[in-house]
XYZ file of C-alpha atoms in Angstrom:
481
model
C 1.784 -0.964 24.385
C 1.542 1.541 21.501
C 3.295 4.907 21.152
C 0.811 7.021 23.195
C 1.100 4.225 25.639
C 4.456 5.723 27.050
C 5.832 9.140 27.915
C 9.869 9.601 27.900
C 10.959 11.093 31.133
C 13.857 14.327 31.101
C 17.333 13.409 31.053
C 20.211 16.077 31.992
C 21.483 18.256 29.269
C 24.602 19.261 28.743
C 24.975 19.700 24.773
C 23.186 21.656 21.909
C 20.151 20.379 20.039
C 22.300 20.720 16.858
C 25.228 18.786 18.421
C 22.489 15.646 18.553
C 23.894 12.826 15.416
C 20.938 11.158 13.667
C 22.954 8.967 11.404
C 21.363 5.313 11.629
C 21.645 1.869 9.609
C 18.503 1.137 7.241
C 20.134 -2.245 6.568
C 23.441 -3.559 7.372
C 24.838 -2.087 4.989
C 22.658 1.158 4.145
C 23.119 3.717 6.648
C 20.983 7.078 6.292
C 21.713 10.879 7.741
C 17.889 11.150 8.987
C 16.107 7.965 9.631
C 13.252 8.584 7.747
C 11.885 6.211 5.093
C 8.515 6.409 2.706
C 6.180 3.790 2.388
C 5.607 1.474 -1.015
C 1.955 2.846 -1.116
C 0.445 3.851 -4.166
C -0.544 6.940 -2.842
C 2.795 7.714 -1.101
C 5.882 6.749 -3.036
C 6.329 7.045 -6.771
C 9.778 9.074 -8.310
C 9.049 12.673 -6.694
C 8.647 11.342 -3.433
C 11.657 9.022 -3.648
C 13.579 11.604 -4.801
C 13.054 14.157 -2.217
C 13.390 11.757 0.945
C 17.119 11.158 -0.356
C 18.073 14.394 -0.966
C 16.940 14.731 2.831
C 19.003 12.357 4.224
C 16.424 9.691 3.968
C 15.444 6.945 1.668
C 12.054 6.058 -0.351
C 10.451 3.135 -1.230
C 8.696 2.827 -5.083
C 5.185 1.007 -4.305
C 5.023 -2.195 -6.680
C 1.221 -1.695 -7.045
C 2.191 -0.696 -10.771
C 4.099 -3.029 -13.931
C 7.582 -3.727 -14.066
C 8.729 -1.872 -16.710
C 7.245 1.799 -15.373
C 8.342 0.620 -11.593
C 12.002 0.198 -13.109
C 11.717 3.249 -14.846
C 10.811 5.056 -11.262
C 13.688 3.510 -10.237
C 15.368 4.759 -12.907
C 14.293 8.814 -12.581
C 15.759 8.837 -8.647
C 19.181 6.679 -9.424
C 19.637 9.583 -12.796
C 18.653 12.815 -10.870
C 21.529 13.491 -9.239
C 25.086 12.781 -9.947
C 28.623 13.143 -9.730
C 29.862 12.002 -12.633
C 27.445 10.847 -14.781
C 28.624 7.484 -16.402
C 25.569 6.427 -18.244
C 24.179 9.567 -20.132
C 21.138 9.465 -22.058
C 23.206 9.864 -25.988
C 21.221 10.934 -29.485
C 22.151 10.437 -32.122
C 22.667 12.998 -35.326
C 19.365 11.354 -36.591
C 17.297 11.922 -34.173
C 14.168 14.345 -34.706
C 12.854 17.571 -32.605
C 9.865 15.128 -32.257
C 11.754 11.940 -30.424
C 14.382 14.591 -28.804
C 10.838 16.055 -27.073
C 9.839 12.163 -26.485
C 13.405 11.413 -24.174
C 12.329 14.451 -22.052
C 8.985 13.672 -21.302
C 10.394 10.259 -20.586
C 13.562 10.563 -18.396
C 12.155 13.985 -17.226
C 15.170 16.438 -17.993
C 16.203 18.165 -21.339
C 19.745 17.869 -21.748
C 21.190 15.263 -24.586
C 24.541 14.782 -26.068
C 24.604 13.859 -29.489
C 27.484 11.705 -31.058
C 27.748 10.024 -34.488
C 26.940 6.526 -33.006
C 24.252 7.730 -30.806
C 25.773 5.997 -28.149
C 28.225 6.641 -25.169
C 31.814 6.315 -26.343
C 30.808 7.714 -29.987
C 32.408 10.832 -31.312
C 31.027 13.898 -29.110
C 29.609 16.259 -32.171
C 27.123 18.929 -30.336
C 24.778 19.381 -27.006
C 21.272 20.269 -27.154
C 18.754 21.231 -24.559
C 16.015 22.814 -23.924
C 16.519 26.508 -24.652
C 18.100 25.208 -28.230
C 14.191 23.607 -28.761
C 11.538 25.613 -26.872
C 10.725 27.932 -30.125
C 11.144 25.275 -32.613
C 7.166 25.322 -34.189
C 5.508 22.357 -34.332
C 5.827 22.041 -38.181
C 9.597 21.750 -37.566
C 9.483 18.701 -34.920
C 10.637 16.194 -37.956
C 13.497 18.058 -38.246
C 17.134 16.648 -36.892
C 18.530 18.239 -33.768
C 21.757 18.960 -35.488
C 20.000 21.908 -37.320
C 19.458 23.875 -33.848
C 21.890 21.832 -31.754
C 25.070 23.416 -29.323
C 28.845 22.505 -31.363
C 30.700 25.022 -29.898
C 31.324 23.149 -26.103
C 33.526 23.429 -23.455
C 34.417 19.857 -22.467
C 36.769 17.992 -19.936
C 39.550 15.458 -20.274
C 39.092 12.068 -18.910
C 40.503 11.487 -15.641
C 39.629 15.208 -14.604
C 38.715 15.110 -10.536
C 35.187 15.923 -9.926
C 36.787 19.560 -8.181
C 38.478 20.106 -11.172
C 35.481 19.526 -13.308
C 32.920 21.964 -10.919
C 36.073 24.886 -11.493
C 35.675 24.549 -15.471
C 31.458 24.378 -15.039
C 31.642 27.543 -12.503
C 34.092 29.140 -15.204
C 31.992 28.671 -18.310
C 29.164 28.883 -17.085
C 27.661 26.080 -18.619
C 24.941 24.216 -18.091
C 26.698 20.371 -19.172
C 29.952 19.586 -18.627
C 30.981 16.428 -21.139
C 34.039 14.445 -20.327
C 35.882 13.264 -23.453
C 38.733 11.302 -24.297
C 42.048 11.553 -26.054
C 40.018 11.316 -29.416
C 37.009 13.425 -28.802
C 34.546 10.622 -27.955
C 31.985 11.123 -25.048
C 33.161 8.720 -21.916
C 30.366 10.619 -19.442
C 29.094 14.041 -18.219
C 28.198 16.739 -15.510
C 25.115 19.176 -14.985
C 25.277 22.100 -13.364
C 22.095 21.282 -11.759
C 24.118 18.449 -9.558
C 26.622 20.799 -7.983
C 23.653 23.108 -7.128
C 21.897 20.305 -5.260
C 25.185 19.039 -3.608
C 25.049 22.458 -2.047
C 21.249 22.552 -0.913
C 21.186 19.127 -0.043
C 24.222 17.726 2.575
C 22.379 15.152 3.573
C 21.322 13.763 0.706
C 21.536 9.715 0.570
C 24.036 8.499 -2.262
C 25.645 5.289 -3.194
C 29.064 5.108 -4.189
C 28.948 6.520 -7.651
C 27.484 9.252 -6.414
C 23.722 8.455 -6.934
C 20.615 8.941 -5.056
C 20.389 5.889 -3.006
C 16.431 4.276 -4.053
C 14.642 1.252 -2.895
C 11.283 -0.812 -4.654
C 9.032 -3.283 -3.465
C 8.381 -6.779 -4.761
C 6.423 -9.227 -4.335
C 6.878 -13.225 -3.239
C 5.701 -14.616 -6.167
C 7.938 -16.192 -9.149
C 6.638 -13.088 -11.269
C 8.269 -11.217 -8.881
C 11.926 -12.547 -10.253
C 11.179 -10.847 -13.282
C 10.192 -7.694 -11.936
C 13.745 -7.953 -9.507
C 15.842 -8.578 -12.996
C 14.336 -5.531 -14.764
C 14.664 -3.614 -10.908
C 18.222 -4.191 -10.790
C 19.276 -3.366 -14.207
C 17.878 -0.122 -13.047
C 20.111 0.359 -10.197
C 17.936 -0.388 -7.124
C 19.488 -0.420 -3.727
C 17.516 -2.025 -1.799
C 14.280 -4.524 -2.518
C 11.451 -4.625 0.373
C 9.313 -7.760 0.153
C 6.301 -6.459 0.648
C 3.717 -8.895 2.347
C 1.467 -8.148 5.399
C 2.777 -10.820 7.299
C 6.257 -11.898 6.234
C 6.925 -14.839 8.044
C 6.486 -17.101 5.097
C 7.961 -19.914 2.747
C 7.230 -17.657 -0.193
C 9.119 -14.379 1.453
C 12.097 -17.125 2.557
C 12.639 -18.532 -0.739
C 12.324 -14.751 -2.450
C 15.033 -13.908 0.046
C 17.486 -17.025 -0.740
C 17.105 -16.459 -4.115
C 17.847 -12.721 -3.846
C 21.277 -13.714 -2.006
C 21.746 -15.851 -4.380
C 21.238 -13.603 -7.331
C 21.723 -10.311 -6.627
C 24.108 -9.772 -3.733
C 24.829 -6.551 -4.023
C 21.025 -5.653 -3.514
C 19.902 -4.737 0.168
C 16.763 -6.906 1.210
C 13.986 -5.408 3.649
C 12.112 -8.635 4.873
C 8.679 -8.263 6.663
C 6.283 -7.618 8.188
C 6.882 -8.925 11.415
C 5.371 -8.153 15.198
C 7.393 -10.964 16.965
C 10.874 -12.527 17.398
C 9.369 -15.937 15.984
C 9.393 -14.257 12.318
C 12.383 -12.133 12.623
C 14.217 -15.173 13.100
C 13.319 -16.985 10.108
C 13.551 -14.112 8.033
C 17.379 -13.636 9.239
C 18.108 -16.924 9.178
C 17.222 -17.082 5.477
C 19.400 -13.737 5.146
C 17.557 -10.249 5.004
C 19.366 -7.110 5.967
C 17.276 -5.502 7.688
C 13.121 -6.051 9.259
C 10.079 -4.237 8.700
C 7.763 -4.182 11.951
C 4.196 -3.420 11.783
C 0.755 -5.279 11.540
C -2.181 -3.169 11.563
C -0.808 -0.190 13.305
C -1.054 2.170 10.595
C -3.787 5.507 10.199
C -5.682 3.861 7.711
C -4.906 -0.145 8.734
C -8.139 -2.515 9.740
C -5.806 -5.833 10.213
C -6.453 -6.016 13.805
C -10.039 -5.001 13.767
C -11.400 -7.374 11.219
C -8.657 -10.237 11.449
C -7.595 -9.962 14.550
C -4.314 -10.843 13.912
C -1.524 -8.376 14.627
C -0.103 -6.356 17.830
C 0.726 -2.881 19.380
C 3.106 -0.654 17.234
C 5.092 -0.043 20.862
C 5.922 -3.838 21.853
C 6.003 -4.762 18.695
C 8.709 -3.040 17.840
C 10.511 -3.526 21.331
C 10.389 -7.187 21.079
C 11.796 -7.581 17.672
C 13.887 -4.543 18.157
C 15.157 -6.728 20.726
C 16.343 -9.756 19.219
C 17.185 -8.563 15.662
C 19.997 -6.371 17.696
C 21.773 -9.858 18.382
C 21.924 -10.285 14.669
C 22.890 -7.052 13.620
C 19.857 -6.564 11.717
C 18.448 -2.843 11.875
C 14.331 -2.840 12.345
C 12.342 -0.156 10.561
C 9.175 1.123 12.437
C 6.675 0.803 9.885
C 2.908 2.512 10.852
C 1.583 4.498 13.736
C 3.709 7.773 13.036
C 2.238 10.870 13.321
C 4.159 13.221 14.797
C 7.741 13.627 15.383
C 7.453 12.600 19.444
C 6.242 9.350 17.488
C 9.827 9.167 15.795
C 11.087 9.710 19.301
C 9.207 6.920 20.876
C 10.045 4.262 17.971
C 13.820 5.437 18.408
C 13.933 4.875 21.795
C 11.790 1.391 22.039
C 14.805 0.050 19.053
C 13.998 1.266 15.254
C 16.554 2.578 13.635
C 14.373 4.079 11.152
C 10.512 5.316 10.433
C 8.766 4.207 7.807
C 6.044 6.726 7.065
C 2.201 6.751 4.519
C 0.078 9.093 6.082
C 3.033 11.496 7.072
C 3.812 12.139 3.681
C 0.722 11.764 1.643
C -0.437 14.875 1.456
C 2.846 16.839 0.870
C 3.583 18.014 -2.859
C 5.679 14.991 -3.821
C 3.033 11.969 -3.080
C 1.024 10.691 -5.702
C -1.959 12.034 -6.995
C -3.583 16.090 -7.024
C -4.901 17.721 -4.135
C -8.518 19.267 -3.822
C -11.057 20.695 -1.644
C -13.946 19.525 0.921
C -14.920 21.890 3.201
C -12.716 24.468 2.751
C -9.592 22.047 3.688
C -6.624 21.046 0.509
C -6.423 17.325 1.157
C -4.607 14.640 -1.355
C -6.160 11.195 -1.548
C -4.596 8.533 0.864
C -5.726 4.929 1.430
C -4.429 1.684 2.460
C -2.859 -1.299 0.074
C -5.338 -3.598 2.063
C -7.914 -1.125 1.077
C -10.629 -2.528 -1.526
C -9.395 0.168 -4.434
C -5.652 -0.728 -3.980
C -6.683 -4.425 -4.317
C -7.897 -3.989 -7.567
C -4.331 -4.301 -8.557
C -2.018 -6.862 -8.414
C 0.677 -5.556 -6.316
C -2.238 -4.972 -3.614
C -3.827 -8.549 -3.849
C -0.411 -9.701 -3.411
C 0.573 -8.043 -0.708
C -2.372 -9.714 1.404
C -2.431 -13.096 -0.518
C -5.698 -12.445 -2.138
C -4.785 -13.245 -5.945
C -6.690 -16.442 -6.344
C -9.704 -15.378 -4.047
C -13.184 -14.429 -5.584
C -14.507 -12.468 -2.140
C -11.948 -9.714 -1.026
C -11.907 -8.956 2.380
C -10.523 -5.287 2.959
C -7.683 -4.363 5.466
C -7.571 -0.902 4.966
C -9.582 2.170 4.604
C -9.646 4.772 2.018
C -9.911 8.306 2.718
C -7.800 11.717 2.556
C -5.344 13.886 4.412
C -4.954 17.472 4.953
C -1.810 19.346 2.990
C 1.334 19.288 4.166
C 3.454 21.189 2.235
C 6.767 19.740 0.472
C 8.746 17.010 1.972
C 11.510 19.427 1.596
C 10.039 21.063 4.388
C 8.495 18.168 6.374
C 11.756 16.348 6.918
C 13.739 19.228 8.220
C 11.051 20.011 10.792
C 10.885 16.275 12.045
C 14.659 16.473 12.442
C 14.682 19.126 14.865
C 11.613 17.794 16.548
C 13.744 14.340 17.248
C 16.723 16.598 17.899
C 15.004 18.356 20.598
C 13.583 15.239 21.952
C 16.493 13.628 21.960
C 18.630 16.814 24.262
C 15.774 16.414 26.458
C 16.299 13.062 27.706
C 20.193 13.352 27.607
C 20.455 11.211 24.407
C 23.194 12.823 22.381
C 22.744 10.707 19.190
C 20.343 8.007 17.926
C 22.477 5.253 18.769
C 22.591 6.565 22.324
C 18.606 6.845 22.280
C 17.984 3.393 20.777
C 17.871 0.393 23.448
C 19.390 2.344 26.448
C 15.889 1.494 28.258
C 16.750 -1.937 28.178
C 19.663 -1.556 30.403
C 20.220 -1.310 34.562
C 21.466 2.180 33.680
C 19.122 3.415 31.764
C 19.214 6.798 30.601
C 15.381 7.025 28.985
C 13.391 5.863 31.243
C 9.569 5.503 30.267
C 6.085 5.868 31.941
C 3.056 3.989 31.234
C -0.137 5.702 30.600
C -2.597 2.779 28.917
C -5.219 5.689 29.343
C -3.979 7.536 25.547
C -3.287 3.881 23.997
C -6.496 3.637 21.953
C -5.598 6.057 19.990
C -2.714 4.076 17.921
C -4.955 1.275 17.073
C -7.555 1.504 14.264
C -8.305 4.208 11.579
C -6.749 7.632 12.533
C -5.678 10.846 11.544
C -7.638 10.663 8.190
C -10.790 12.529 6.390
C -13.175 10.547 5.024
C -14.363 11.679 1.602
C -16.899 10.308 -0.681
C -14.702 9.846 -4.138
């Protein structure tokens, strides 16, 4: 059974599209306004993308298929782009140069510093400089200290201000930063205009309880991998995905223990998995939620030259179907290509999508686009793919480290423009919304597992006729690179 296996027949309606709720649970503990989440592919999910699926209402994953420290600092760029209150500002210091002031913004990838006389946070606040203080500062100049073209005149904010307090004094001044200072002048955090604009744009967007953009990374099973977790959650991750083609190992159990062990306040994604005999050792060694998928995505060859794997549709049904006695949310991961595919994973048990060729060719994935026959297309190919194996993080995700003869599970190709995710999301949203008033489903939760029951609200019909087209390569260009 794969998604174009199965039709969903028409309920009764007797409520608005809009009316429709499509709050869900990543993980236990994780729950997301739109139940979309980007794959760790190195062609998918770097900062940008990450970025713009929680600002959404969704959630992205950072691919691994990169070193530690640069994967941290992804981590870093999402957890720092949007904020309340802003407890760990990047500080300069009265010393520092035009030069390494240009250095911080190319690095952290926004302009605004507070200097104090310690160059750290809780130092005395002495000035604010950003960009429009630097852009005409010639090049000969660059060794210069910021203090000679830095902002002292600022309006600031007492400590222990409310947040509504603090957005009144911003939309007063009309200032760009807001610092919040102590009885004694020293910096204790800050505020950017830019924040309260996005709070407005973006209701859905997917925050943790400091008010940061919720973010989640890939790892590996290896003991490496520890290191790469440390450095991952001294960044602020939310949630780690053990990324392996076929989870149900002793190297994914032990990654999980330890994780329990180590970090509990970190989320863990275990997976992949296609049948109730791996979810159940993956939740008995303590993941929060399941990733379900083997070989089902676009450009996925798992089941064609291993022959290992299963149907996206029963796949997810079956685990779907015990990991609901646990409490453990499943996340649909390949074989989405439209948003009746969203429907059809909803209604079969995922709480959420987990999406590569979907998003790899909007404006946020990886890479630049180009042309071939007239068409914009952005490069897209699978971690199993020979090119993506070059790397670590890809030989690891198929347990091919050691092994002198690779043997490819994925494809490498391209997919047509899409536009920005900012766009994207919104559109599958109403597209599940829609779905969902059609067959009398007035929220996800209502959607999800109702065709297991007597009563059954959704009730499907079988048409093995369209099935081929879920398995093998799909909805992809092939280029010559």
């Amino acid at each position: 059974l794969t998604y174009n296996d199965f039709i969903l027949l028409p309920g009764y309606i007797d409520f608005e599209a809009n009316e429709v709720d499509l709050t869900t649970n990543l993980t236990k503990d994780i729950v997301l306004k739109a139940p979309f989440v980007s794959s760790p592919m190195d062609t998918v999910t770097e900062a940008p993308m990450a970025t713009a699926m929680a600002l959404m209402g969704g959630i992205g994953i950072i691919h691994s298929n990169m070193d530690a420290d640069r994967q941290a600092s992804e981590v870093r760029k999402v957890k720092k782009y949007e904020q309340g209150f802003i407890l760990d500002p990047v500080v300069i210091s009265k010393d520092c140069t035009v030069a390494e002031l240009l250095e911080l913004k190319e690095k952290y990838g926004f302009s605004g510093f507070p200097v104090t006389d310690t160059g750290r946070l809780g130092g005395r606040l002495i000035g604010l400089v950003t960009s429009r203080d630097i852009d005409f500062v010639p090049p000969s100049q660059h060794g210069e200290p910021v203090t000679k073209y830095m902002t002292t005149e600022l309006v600031t904010a007492k400590s222990g201000c409310k947040l509504l307090e603090a957005n009144e004094i911003m939309q007063t001044s009309r200032k760009g930063k807001l610092p919040i200072v102590n009885e004694s002048g020293d910096l204790v955090s800050l505020i950017a205009r830019t924040d309260l604009k996005k709070n407005r744009e973006f209701p859905l967007a997917t925050k943790d309880d400091k008010k940061q953009l919720r973010v989640g990374a890939a790892i590996g099973t290896r003991e490496a991998d520890k290191e790469r977790l440390a450095q991952l959650a001294a960044a602020g991750v939310d949630v780690v995905v053990l990324d392996s083609s076929q989870g149900n190992s002793i190297y994914q159990i032990n990654m999980i223990k330890h994780i329990v062990k180590s970090y509990p306040s970190i989320q863990i994604i275990a997976g992949n998995v296609v049948t109730a005999n791996q979810a159940a050792n993956l939740i008995k060694a303590g993941c929060h939620a399941l990733r379900v998928g083997m070989g089902s995505g676009s450009i996925c060859i798992t089941q064609e030259v291993l022959a290992v794997g299963r149907p996206q549709g029963i796949a997810v049904f079956k685990v779907a179907d015990f990991a609901r006695r646990h409490n453990i949310p499943i996340i649909a991961d390949g074989g989405i290509g439209s948003a009746g595919h969203i429907m059809k994973a909803m209604s079969l048990g995922a709480s959420t999508v987990m999406m590569g060729g979907m998003l790899a060719g909007t404006n946020e994935a990886p890479g630049e686009y180009f042309f071939q026959d007239g068409v914009r297309l952005k490069k897209y190919r699978g971690m199993g793919s020979l090119t993506a194996m070059e790397r670590r993080g890809g030989q690891q995700r198929y347990y091919s480290e050691e092994q002198t003869i690779k043997v490819a599970q994925g494809v490498s190709g391209a997919v047509q423009d899409r536009g920005s995710v900012t766009q994207l999301c919104p559109y599958l949203c109403q597209g599940l919304k829609q779905g969902c008033q059609d067959v009398g489903a007035r929220s996800l939760n209502q959607l999800r597992y109702v065709p297991r029951l007597p009563t059954a609200v959704v009730v499907v019909v079988i048409d093995h006729s369209l099935g081929i087209f879920g398995m093998g390569i799909h909805s992809l260009s092939v280029c010559t690179f």
